[in-house]
PDB file of C-alpha atoms in Angstrom:
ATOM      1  CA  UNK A   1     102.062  84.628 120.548  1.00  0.00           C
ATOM      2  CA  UNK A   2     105.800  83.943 120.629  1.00  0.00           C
ATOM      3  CA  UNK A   3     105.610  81.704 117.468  1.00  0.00           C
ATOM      4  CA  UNK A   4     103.526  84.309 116.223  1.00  0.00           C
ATOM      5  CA  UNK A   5     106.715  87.131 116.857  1.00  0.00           C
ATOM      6  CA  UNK A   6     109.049  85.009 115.871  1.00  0.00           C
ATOM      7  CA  UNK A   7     107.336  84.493 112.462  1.00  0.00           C
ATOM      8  CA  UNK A   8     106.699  88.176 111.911  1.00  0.00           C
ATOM      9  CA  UNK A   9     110.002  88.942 112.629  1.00  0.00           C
ATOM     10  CA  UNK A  10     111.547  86.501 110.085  1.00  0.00           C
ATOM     11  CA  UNK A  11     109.209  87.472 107.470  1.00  0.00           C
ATOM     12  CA  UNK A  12     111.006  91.414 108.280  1.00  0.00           C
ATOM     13  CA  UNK A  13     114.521  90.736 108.068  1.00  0.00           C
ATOM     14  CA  UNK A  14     113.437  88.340 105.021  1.00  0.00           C
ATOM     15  CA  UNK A  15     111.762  91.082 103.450  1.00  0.00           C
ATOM     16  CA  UNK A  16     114.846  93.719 104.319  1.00  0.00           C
ATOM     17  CA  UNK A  17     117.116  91.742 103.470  1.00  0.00           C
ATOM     18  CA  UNK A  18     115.495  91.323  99.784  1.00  0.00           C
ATOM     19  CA  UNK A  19     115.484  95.405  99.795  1.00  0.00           C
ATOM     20  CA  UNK A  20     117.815  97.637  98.069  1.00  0.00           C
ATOM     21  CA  UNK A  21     119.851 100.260 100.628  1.00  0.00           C
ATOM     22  CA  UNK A  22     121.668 103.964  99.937  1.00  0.00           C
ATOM     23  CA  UNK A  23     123.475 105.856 102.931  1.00  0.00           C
ATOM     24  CA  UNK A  24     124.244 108.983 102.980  1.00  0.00           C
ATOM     25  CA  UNK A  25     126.551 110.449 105.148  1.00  0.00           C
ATOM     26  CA  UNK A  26     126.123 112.810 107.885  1.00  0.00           C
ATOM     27  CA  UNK A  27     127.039 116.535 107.254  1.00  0.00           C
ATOM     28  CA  UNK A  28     128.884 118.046 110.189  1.00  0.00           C
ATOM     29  CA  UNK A  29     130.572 121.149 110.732  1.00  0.00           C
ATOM     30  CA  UNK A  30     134.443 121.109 112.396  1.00  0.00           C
ATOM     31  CA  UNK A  31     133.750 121.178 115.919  1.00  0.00           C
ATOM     32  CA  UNK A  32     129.949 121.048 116.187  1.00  0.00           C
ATOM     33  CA  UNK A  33     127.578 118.251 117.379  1.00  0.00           C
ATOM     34  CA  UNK A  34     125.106 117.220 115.038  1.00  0.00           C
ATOM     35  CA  UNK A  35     121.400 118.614 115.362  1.00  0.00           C
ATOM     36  CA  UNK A  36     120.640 115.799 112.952  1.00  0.00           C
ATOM     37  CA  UNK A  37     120.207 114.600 109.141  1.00  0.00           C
ATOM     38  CA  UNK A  38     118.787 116.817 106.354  1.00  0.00           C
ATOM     39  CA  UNK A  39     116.670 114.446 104.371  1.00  0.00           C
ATOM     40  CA  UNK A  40     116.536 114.868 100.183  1.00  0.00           C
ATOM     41  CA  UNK A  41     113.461 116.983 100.512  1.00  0.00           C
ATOM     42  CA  UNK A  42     115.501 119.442 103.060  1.00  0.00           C
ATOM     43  CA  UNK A  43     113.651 118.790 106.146  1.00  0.00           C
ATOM     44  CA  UNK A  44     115.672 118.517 109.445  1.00  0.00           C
ATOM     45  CA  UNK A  45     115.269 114.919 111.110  1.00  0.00           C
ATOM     46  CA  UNK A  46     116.067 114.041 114.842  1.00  0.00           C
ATOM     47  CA  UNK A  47     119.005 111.494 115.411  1.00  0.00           C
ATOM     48  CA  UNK A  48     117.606 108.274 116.351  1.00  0.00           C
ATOM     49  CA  UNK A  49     114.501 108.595 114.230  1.00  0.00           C
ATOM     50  CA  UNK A  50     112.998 106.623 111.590  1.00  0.00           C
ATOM     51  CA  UNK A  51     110.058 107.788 108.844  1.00  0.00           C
ATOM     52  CA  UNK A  52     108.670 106.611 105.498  1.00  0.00           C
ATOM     53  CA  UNK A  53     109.606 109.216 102.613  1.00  0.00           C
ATOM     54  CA  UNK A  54     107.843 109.443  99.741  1.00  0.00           C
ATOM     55  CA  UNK A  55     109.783 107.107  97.741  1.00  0.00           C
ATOM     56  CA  UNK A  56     108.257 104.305  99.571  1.00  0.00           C
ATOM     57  CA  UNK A  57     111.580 104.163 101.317  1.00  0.00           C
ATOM     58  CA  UNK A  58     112.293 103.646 105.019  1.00  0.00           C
ATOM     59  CA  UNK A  59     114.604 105.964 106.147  1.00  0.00           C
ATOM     60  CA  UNK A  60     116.842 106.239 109.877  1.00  0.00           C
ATOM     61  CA  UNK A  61     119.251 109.304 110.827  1.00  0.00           C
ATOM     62  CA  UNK A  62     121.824 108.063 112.813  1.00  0.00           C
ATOM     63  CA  UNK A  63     125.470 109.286 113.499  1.00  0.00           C
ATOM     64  CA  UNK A  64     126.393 107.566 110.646  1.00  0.00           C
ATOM     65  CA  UNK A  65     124.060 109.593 108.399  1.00  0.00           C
ATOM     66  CA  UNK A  66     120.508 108.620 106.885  1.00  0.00           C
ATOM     67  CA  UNK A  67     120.058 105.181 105.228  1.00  0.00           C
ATOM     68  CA  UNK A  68     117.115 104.736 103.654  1.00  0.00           C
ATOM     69  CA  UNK A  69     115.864 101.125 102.041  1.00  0.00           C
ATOM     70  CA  UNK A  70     113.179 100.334  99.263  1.00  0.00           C
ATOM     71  CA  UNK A  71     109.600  98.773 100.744  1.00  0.00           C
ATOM     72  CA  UNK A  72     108.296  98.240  97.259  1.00  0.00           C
ATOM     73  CA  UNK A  73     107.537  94.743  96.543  1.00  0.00           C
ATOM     74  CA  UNK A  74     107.296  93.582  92.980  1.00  0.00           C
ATOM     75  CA  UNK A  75     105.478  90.672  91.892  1.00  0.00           C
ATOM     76  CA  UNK A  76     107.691  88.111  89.680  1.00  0.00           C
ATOM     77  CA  UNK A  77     106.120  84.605  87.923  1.00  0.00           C
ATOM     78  CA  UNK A  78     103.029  85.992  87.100  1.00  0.00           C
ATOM     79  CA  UNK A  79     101.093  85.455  83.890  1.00  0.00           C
ATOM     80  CA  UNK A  80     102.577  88.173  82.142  1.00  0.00           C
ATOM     81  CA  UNK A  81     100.547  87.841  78.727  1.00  0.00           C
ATOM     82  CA  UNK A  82      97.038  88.304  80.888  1.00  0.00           C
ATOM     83  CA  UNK A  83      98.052  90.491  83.302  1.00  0.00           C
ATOM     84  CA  UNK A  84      99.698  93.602  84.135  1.00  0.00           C
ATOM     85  CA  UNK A  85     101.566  94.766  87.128  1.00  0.00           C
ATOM     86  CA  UNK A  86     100.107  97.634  88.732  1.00  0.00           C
ATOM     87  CA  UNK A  87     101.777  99.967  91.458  1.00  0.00           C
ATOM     88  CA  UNK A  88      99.937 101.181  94.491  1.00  0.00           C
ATOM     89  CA  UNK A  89     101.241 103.594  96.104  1.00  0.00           C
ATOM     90  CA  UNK A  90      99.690 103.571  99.588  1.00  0.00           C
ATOM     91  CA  UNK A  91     101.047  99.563 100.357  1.00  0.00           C
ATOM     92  CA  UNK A  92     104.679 100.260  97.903  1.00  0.00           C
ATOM     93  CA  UNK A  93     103.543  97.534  96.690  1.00  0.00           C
ATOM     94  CA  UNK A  94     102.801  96.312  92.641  1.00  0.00           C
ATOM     95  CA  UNK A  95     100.293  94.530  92.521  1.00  0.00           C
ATOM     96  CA  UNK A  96      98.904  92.003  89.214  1.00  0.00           C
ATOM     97  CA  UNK A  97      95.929  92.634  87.377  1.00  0.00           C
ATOM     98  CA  UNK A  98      94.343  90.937  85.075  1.00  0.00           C
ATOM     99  CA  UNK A  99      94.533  93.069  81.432  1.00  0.00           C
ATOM    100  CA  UNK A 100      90.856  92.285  80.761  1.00  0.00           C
ATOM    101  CA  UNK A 101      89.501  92.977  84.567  1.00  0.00           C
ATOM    102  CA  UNK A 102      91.830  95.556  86.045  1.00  0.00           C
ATOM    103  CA  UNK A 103      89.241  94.618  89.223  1.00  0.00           C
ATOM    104  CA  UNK A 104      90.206  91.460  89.640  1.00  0.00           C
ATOM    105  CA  UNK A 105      93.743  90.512  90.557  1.00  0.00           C
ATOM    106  CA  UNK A 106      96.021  87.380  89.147  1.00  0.00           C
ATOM    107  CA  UNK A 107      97.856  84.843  91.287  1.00  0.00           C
ATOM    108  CA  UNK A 108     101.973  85.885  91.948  1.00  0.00           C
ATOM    109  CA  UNK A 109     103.372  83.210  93.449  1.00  0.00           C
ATOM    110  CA  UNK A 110     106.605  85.383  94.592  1.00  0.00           C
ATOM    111  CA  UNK A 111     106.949  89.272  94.906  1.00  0.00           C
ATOM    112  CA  UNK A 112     110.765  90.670  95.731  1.00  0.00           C
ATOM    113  CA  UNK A 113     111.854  93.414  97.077  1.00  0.00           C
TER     114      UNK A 113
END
C-alpha cells in the first residue's frame, strides 16, 4: 500500500507539475478580514477550500488569492493522419480516435498537461 501511495503521489505532482497555473489575487478592503475569494463566475468561496470550475481547472482560495491550474491532458505522438483528438469533458481529458471509427480509440504513447 505504501509503494502504492508513493506511486500515486508521484504520478500527481508529475502531472501538476506538467499543468499550466494563473493566480489571482485576493480582493480586500482597508481594514477588513477576508470572508474569502470571488471566483470568475462571482460565487463566494471559503478560504482554505479547493473545487473544480468549469474550465476543467482546479482551483484553491487562500490568503494569497485563488490559483487555479489546468487538468486537461492532451495526447501528443499519436497517428495524426488516422486519428483525431477528441475532448471529453467529464475526465478534461482529449482523448484519440480513430477518423474512420470514432468508437474505437488509437494508441498515444504520451499525453501532457
Amino acid at each position: 500500500n505504501s509503494i502504492l501511495g508513493v506511486l500515486l503521489t508521484w504520478t500527481i505532482v508529475m502531472t501538476s507539475c506538467d499543468a499550466y497555473c494563473y493566480v489571482s489575487p485576493l480582493r480586500v478592503s482597508l481594514g477588513s478580514q477576508p470572508e474569502g475569494c470571488k471566483d470568475l463566475q462571482g460565487v463566494l468561496r471559503s478560504l482554505k477550500t479547493q473545487w473544480k470550475n468549469n474550465a476543467c481547472e482546479i482551483c484553491d482560495c487562500s490568503y494569497d488569492g485563488i490559483t487555479c491550474c489546468s487538468l486537461v491532458m492532451t495526447p501528443i505522438g499519436y497517428d495524426e493522419n488516422n486519428c483525431n483528438a477528441v475532448f471529453d469533458p467529464e475526465t478534461c481529458t482529449h482523448i484519440a480516435v480513430q477518423k474512420e471509427n470514432p468508437l474505437k480509440p488509437c494508441e498515444v504513447p504520451i499525453y501532457i498537461g
